[in-house]
XYZ file of C-alpha atoms in Angstrom:
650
model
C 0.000 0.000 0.000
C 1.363 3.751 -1.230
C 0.148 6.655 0.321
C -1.821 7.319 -2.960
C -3.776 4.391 -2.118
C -5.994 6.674 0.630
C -8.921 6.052 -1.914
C -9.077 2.078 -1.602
C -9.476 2.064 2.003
C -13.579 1.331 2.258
C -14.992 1.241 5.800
C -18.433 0.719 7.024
C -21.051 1.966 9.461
C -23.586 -0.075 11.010
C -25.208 -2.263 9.137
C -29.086 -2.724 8.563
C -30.464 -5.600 7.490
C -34.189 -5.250 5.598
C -36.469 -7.863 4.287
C -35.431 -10.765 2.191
C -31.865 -11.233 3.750
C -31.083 -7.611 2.134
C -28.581 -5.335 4.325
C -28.308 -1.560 3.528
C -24.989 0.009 4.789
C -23.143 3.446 4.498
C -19.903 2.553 3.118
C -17.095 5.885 2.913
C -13.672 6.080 1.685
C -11.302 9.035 1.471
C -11.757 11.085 -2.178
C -8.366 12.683 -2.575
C -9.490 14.446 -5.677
C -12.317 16.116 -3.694
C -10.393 16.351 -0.145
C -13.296 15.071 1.733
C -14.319 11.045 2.830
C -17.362 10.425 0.675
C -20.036 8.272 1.719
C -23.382 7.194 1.168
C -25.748 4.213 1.427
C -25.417 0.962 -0.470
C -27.503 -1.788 -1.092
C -26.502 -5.129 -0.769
C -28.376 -8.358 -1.907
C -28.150 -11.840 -0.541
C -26.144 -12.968 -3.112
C -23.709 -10.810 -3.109
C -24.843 -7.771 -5.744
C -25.009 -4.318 -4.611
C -25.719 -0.959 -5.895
C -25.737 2.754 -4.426
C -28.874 3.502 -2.634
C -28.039 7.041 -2.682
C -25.387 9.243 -3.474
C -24.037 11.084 -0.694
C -21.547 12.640 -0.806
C -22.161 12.579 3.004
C -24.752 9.617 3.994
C -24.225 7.920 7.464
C -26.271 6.509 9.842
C -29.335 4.725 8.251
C -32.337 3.470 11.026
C -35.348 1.402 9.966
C -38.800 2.147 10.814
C -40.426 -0.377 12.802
C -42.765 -0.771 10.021
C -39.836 -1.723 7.837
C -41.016 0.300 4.731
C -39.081 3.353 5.859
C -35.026 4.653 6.706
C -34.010 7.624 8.463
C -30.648 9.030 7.725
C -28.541 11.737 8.249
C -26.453 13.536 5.023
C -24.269 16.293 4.810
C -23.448 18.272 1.599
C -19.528 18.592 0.913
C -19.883 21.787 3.684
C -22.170 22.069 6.493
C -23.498 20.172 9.052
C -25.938 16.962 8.834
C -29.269 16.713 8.406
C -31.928 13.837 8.828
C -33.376 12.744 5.778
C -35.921 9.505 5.041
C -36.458 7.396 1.870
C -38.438 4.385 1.331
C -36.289 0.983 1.351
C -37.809 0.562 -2.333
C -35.712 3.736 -3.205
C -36.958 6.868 -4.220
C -36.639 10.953 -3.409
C -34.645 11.306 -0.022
C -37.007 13.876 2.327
C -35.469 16.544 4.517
C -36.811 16.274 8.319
C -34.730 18.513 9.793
C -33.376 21.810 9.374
C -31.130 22.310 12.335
C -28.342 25.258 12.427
C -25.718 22.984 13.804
C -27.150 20.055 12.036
C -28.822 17.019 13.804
C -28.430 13.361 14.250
C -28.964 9.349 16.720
C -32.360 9.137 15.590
C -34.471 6.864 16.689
C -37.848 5.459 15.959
C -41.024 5.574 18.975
C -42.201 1.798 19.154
C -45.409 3.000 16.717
C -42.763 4.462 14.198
C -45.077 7.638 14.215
C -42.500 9.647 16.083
C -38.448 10.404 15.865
C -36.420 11.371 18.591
C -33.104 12.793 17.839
C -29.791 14.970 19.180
C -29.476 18.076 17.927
C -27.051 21.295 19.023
C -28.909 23.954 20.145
C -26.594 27.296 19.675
C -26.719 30.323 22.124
C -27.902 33.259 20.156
C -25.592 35.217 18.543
C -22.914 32.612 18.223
C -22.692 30.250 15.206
C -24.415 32.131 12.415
C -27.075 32.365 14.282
C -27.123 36.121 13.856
C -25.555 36.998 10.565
C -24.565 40.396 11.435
C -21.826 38.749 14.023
C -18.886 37.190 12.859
C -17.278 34.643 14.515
C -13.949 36.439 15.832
C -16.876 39.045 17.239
C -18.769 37.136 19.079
C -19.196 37.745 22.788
C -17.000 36.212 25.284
C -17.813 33.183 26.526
C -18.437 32.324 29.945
C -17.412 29.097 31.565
C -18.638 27.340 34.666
C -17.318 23.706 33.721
C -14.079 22.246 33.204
C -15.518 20.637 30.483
C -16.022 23.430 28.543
C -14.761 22.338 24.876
C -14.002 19.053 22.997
C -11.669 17.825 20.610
C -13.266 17.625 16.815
C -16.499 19.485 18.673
C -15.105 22.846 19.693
C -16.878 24.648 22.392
C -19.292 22.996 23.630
C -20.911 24.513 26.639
C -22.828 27.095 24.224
C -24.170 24.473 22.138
C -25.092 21.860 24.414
C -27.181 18.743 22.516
C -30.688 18.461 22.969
C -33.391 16.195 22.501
C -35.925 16.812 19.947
C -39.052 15.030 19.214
C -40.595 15.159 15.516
C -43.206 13.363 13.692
C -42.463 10.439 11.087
C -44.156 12.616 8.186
C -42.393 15.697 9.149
C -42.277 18.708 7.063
C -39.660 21.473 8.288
C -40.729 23.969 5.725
C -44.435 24.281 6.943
C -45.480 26.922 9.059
C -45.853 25.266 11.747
C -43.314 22.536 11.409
C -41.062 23.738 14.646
C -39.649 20.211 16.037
C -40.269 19.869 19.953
C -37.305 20.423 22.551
C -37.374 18.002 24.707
C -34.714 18.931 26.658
C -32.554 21.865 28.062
C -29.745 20.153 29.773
C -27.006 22.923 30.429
C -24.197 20.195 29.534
C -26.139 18.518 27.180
C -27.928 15.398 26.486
C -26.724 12.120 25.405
C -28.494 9.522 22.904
C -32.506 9.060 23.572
C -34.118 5.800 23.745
C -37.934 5.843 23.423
C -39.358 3.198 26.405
C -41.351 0.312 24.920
C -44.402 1.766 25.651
C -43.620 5.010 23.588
C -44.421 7.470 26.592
C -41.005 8.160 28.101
C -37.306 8.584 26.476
C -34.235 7.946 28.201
C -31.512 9.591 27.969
C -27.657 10.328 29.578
C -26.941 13.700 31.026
C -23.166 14.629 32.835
C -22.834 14.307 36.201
C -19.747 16.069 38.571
C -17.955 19.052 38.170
C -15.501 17.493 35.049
C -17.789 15.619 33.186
C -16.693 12.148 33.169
C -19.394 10.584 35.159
C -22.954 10.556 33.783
C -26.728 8.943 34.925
C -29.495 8.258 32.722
C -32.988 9.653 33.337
C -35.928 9.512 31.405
C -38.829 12.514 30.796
C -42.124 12.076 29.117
C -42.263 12.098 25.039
C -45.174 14.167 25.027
C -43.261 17.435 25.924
C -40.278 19.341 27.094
C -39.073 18.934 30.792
C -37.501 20.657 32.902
C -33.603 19.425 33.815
C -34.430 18.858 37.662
C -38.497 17.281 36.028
C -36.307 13.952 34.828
C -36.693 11.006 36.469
C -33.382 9.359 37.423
C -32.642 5.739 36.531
C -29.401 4.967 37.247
C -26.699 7.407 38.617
C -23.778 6.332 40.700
C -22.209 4.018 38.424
C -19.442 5.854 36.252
C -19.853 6.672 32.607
C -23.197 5.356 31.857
C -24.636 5.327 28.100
C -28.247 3.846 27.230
C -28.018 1.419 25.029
C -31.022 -0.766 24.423
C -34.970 -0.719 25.602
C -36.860 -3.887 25.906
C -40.487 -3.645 27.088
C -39.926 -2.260 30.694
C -36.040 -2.704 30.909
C -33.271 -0.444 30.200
C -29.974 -2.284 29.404
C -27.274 -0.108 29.600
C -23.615 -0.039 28.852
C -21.297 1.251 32.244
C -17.771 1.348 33.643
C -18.442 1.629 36.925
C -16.198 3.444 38.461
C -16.106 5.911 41.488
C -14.377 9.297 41.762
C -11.721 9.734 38.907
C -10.602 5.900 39.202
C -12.029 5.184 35.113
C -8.470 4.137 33.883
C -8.622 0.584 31.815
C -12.240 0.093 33.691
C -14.091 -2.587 31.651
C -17.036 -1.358 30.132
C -20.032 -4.068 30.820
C -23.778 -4.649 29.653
C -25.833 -3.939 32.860
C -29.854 -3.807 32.851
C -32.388 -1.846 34.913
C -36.052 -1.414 35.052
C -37.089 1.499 32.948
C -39.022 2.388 36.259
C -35.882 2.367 38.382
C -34.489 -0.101 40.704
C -31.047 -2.305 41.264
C -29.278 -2.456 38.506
C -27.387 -5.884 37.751
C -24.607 -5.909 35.579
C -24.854 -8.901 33.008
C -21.554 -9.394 31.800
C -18.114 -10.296 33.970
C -16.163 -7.147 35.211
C -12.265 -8.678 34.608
C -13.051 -10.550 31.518
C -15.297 -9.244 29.407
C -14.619 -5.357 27.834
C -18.450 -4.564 26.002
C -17.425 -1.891 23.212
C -19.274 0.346 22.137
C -21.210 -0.635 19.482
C -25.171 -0.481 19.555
C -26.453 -3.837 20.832
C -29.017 -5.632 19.063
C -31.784 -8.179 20.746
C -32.942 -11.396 19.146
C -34.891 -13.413 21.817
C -33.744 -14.505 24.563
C -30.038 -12.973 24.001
C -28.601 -9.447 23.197
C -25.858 -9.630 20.681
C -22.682 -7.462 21.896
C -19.126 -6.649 20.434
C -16.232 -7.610 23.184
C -12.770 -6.876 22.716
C -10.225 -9.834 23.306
C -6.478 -10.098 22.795
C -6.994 -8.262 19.326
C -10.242 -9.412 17.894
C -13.874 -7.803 18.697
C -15.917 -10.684 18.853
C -19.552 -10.962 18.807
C -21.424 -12.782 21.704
C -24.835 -13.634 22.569
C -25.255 -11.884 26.127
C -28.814 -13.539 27.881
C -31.396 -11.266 29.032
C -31.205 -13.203 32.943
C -27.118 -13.016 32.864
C -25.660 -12.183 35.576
C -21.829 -11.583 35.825
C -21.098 -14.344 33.576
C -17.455 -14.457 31.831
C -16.550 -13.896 28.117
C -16.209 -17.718 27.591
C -19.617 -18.204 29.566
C -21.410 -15.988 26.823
C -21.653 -17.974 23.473
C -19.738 -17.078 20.436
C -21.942 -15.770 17.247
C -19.283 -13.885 15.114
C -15.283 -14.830 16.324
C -11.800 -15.836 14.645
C -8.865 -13.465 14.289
C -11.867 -10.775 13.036
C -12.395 -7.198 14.480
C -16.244 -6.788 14.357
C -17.529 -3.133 13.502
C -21.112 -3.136 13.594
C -23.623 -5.114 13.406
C -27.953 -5.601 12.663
C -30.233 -8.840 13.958
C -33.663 -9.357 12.695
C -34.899 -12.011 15.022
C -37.979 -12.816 12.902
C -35.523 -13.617 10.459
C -33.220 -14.955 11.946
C -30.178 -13.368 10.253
C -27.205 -11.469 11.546
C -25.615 -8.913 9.365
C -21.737 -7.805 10.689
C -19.282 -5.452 9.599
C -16.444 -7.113 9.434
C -11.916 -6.472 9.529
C -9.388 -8.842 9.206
C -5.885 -8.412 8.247
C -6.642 -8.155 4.028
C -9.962 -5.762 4.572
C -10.754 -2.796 6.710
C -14.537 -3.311 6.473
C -16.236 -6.462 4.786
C -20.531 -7.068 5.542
C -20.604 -10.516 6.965
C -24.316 -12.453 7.382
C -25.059 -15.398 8.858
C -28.400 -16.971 10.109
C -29.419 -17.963 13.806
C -30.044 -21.326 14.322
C -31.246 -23.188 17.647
C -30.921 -19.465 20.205
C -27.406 -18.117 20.070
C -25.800 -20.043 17.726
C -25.047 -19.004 14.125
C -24.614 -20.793 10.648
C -24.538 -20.460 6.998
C -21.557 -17.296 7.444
C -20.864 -15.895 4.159
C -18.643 -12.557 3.621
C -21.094 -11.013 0.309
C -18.242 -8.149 -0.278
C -15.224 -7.543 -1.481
C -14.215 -3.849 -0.530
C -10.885 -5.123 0.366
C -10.038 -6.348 -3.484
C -8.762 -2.528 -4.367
C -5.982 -2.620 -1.406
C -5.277 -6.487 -1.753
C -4.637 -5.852 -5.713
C -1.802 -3.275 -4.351
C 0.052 -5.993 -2.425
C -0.267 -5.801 1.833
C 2.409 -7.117 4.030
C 2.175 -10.424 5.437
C 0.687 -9.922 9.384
C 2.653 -12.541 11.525
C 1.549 -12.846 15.112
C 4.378 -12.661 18.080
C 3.766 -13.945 21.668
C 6.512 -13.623 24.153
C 7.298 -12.950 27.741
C 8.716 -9.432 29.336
C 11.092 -9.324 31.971
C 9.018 -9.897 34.831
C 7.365 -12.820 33.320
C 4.330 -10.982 31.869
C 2.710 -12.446 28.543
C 3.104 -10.240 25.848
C 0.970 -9.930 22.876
C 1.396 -8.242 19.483
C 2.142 -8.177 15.387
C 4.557 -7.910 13.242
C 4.143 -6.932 9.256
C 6.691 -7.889 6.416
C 7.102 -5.730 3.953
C 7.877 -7.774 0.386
C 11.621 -9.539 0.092
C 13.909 -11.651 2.023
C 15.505 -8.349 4.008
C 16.798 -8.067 6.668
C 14.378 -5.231 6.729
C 14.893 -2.087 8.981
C 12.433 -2.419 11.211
C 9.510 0.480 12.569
C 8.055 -0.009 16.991
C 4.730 2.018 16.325
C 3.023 2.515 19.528
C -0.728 2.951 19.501
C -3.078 5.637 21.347
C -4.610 5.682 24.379
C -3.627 4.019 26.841
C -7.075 1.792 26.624
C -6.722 0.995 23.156
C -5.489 -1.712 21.769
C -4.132 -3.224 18.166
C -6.100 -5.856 16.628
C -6.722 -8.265 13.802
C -7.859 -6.021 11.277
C -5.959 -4.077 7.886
C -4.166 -0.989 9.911
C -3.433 1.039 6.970
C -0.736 3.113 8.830
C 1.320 -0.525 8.965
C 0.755 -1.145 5.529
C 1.872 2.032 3.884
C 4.919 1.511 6.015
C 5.161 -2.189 5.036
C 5.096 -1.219 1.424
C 7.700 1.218 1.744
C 9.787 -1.431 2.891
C 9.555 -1.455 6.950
C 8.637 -4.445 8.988
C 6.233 -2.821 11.139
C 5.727 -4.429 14.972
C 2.962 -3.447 17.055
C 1.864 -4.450 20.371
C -0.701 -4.297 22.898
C 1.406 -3.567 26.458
C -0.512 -3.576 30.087
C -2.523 -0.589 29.868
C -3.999 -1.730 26.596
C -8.091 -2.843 26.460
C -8.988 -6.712 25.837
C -7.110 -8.540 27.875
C -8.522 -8.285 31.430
C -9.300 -5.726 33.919
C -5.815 -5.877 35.444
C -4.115 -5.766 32.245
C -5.913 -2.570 31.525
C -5.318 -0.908 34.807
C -1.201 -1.930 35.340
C -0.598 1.202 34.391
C -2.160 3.420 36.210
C 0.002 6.097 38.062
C 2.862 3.926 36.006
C 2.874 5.275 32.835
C 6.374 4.670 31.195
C 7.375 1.419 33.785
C 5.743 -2.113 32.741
C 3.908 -0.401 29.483
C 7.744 0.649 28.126
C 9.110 -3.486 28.883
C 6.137 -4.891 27.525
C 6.429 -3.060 24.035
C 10.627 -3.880 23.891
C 9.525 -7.284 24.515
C 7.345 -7.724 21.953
C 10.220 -5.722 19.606
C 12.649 -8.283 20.810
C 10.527 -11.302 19.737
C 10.325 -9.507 16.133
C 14.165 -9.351 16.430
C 14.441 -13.051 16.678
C 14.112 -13.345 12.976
C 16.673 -13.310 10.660
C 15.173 -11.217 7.616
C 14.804 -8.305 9.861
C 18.055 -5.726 10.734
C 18.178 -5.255 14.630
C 20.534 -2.647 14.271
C 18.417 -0.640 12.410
C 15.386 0.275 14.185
C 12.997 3.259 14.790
C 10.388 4.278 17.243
C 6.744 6.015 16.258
C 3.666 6.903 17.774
C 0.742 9.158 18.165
C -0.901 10.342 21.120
C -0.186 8.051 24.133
C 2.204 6.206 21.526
C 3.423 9.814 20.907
C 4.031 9.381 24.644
C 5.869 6.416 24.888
C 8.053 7.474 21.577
C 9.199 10.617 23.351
C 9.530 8.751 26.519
C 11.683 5.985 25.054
C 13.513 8.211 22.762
C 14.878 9.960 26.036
C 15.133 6.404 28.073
C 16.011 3.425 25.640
C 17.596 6.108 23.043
C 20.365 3.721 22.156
C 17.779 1.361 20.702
C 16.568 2.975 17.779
C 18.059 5.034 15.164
C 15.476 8.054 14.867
C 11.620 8.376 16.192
C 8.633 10.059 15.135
C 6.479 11.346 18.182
C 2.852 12.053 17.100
C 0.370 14.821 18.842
C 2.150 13.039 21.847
C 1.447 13.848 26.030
C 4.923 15.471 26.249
C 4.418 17.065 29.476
C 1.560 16.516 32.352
C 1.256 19.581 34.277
C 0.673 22.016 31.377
C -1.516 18.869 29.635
C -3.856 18.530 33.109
C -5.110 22.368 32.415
C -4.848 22.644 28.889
C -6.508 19.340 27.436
C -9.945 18.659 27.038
C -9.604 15.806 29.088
C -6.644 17.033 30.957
C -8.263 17.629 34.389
C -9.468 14.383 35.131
C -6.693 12.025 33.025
C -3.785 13.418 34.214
C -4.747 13.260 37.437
C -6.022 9.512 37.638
C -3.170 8.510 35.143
C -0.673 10.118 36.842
C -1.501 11.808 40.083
C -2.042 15.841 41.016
C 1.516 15.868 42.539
C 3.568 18.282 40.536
C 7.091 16.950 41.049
C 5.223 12.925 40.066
C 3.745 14.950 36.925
C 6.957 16.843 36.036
C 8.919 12.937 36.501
C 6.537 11.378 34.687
C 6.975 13.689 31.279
C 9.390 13.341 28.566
C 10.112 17.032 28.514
C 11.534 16.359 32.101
C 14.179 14.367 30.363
C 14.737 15.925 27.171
C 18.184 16.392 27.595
C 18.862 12.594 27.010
C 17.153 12.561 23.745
C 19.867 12.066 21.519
C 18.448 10.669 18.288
C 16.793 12.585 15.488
C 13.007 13.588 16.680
C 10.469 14.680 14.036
C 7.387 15.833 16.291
C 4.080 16.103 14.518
C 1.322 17.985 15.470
C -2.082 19.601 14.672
C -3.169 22.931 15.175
C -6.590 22.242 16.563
C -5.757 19.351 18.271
C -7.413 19.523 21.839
C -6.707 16.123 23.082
C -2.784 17.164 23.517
C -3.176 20.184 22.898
C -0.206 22.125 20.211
C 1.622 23.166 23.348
C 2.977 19.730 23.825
C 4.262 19.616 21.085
C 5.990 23.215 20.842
C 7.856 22.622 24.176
C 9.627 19.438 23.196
C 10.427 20.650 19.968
C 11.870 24.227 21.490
C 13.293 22.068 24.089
C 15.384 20.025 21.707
C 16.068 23.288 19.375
C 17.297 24.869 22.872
C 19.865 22.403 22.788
C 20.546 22.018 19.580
C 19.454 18.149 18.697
C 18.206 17.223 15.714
C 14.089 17.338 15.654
C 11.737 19.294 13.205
C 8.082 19.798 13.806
C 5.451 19.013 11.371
C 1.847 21.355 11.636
C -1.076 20.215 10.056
C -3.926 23.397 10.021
C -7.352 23.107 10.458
C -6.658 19.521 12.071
C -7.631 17.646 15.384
C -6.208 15.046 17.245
C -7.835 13.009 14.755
C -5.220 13.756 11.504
C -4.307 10.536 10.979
C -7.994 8.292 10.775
C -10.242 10.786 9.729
C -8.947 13.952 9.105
C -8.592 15.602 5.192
C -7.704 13.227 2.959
C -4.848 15.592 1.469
C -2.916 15.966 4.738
C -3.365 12.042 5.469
C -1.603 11.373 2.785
C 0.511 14.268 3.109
C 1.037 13.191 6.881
C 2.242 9.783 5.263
C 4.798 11.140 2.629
C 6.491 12.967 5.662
C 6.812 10.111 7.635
C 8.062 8.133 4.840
C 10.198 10.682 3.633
C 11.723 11.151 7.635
C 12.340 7.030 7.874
C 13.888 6.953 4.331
C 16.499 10.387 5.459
C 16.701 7.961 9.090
C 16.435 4.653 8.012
C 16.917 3.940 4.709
C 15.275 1.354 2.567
C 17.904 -0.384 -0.072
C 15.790 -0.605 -3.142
């Protein structure tokens, strides 16, 4: 894979699967030509055929109607925000429903389909357009109460907090009196609604705590707004909570549960609670099982849920009575060396419909049918997105396994470029911490491969999907166990005798961006140059400058300045002795531009050998979804850096 290969890498939303085994899907890709990632809905038929259902360029999102005749959407022009749109699933003229400033979108159906709730960003007036004789750099200051006050990729958020609106199915936003109902006025905003099965009530997730990382669900009535302190609480006391499925009179639920600021490497599990209130009972294991986040589906007597293990997302069958059973108590529907994506059920049906990675494909639709409760058969893969980027010729993905020095299993991959080598060889560290690598086509690996790197990657403590404890080793250790677990897994890659241990270099982005600058300054001698990506470079300035600073840092980490100043490669970047190119992003809020800035002055100070790379108009985001020009851009740099650093004999 080349950098000018951008346009072959397909993904895939969530998938929807219609009558007659049909599944209807928005499917995107980056258009270099165009600078944007188009996308829009396709249509795919049991047997494999498929056509474009509409035309995008910006189509995401697609919901049936419980009568099955109609889908909600929401589409964006090549500007602007998104707005929800519906089309019958025998094609035809997409209708506008909304006509939000900000744009809308999580729409969802009422049980009789006649109603849609939805989120939409409701603007303070004067800000946003909103009054066209105020530009944006004259807008009034704002005013902030909250530490959580703005949001990478969002902006500001505290002036245009989320709402709930309420529409009819049939709705018509340029009639007179077509002025969709405000459900909600939640000063911090509201998260997802979820109609109750009777139709009267939604429920909903507001913020809870003065930063923002602990939430509770409530619920209102449908028929009209209510006030903030008018909801009716649910559940509140458990974390980061996030509705995620209504059956009859039970909320199921996806939590952390967690108390105070102690969230790091918590796994997220499927809990339930009566829509009413009342104990809530968490379904799935705490240390085993790691629920992601994609939107559950219920087929009888079972919920189907993604879980992330050693890699993979696999898809199990959770039962509605579980209680605190284990990943291998819950029975497998979707598995294998696979990273699910999304997925529909139709239980009257009986099909499953998955978006599915592995190693060759980013994003292939999967179906299978249910057989005898939670148990599938008949899988067949009915795309081939993946043929465009196989055609170009990926690196082989070998699988290490290996111990670190304490003993500790270690887990990760390694990917060949082409040829016998010995190839110079690429650590790339991923985000995070949480996060994890997995069995699925990582284009950032394969551009690399194809220039010639052998690319190993690995998932360290501190990484999601391989226990509670795993995920949590790190807390207030960042830079201890994490930083042996990753040279371990390098040293198993080393083993082999088509790769060049002597020629080695060190990348990452975020909390990889971390761990480059960190090892850069602490194993130096190990690699021959490094590439630290909108990277944590230093924790006290991070805590009050991120969006998520005041609460990570802290539980990462700890408040204690001298522990914060230890703890960050800017402390120590007077041992950084190899060549550093730092990249950054202007409007990155995550780690914010000043990380970068002071490690690169820093090392300028001092005169080592660094440059600084600054992408405009991007977020901490660059390198999945940001413009498809400075992704590939981004990837000609770091090619061009490794080939100065580490060149590749052709």
């Amino acid at each position: 894979m080349q950098p000018a290969d951008l346009p072959l890498m397909f993904s895939a939303g969530r998938p929807v699967l219609l009558d007659g085994g049909r599944v209807l899907v928005a499917v995107s890709h980056p258009d270099l030509d165009k600078n944007l990632t188009h996308s829009n809905l396709v249509l795919i038929e049991p047997d494999g055929g498929r056509r474009d259902f509409t035309a995008g360029p910006k189509d995401s999102d697609p919901v049936l109607s419980p009568d099955r005749r109609t889908v909600v959407f929401a589409r964006a022009g090549e500007s602007g925000p998104p707005q929800l749109f519906a089309i019958p699933v025998d094609g035809g003229e997409a209708r506008r429903l909304t006509d939000h400033k900000l744009g809308a979108g999580s729409a969802t159906f009422a049980p009789d389909g006649t109603r849609i709730a939805y989120l939409a960003a409701v603007p303070e007036a004067g800000r946003y357009g909103t009054d066209e004789k105020v530009s944006a750099d004259a807008e009034a200051p704002r005013r902030f109460t909250s530490m959580s006050y703005r949001r990478d990729g969002l902006g500001f958020v505290l002036d245009k907090p989320s709402q709930v609106f309420v529409i009819d199915s049939d709705h018509d936003p340029s009639a007179e009196d077509a002025a969709p109902v405000a459900l909600t006025a939640e000063p911090r905003g509201a998260g997802r609604p979820l109609f109750t099965g009777d139709g009267t009530r939604i429920v909903y997730s507001r913020a809870t705590g003065p930063d923002d990382i602990t939430s509770e669900l409530v619920s209102i009535p449908a028929a009209g707004p209510a006030a903030p302190e008018e909801a009716e609480r649910i559940v509140t006391g458990l974390g980061s909570v996030e509705a995620a499925l209504v059956l009859d009179d039970t909320l199921y639920f996806f939590a952390d549960a967690f108390s105070g600021n102690d969230f790091p490497g918590r796994n997220t599990g499927l809990w339930s609670v009566p829509v009413g209130g009342g104990s809530p009972r968490r379904l799935t294991d705490e240390e085993t099982v790691l629920v992601d986040s994609t939107e559950p589906r219920a087929a009888g007597s079972f919920i189907a849920v993604g879980v992330v293990t050693r890699g993979a997302v696999e898809l199990r069958a959770v039962p509605l009575d579980a209680e605190g059973l284990t990943q291998d108590e819950l029975p497998l529907l979707i598995g294998g060396h696979r990273v699910v994506r999304g997925f529909d059920v139709d239980p009257v049906g009986g099909r499953i419909a998955a978006v599915v990675g592995d190693p060759t494909s980013f994003a292939e639709i999967v179906t299978a049918e249910l057989v005898d409760g939670p148990a599938t058969a008949n899988e067949r893969t009915v795309t081939d997105l993946g043929s465009g980027l196989r055609d170009t010729g990926l690196g082989e993905v070998v699988e290490l396994t290996g111990q670190s020095p304490d003993g500790y299993p270690v887990h990760g991959w390694l990917v060949l470029p082409a040829g016998d080598g010995p190839h110079p060889v690429l650590l790339n560290v991923h985000g995070g911490p949480h996060a994890a690598y997995g069995w699925s086509l990582f284009d950032e690996a394969q551009v690399y491969a194809g220039a010639g790197y052998a690319v190993v990657m690995g998932n360290p403590r501190g990484s999601a999907g391989y226990g509670q404890r795993h995920g949590r080793a790190v807390v207030k250790a960042m830079g201890t166990v994490d930083v042996d677990d990753v040279l371990a897994v390098l040293d198993v890659a080393l083993q082999r005798a088509d790769l060049d241990g002597k020629r080695v270099g060190v990348m990452g982005g975020s909390y990889g961006g971390f761990m480059t600058s960190w090892l850069s300054s602490h194993a130096g001698d190990r690699f021959v140059a490094g590439i630290s990506e909108r990277a944590v470079n230093a924790w006290d300035s991070f805590s009050g400058a991120s969006d998520i600073g005041h609460f990570f840092a802290e539980a990462y980490v700890g408040v204690d300045r001298d522990t914060q100043w230890d703890r960050s490669p800017l402390a120590h970047a007077d041992k950084i002795d190899l060549p550093l190119l730092i990249i950054h992003s202007e409007q990155d809020w995550r780690c914010p531009l000043e990380q970068g800035q002071r490690l690169f002055t820093a090392l300028k100070l001092r005169g080592a050998e660094t440059e600084m790379l600054l992408f405009p108009g991007e977020g901490h985001e660059l390198s999945r979804s940001g413009r498809p020009q400075h992704r590939q851009q981004r990837f000609e740099a770091i090619l061009d850096w490794w080939q100065r650093y580490l060149p590749v004999e052709k």
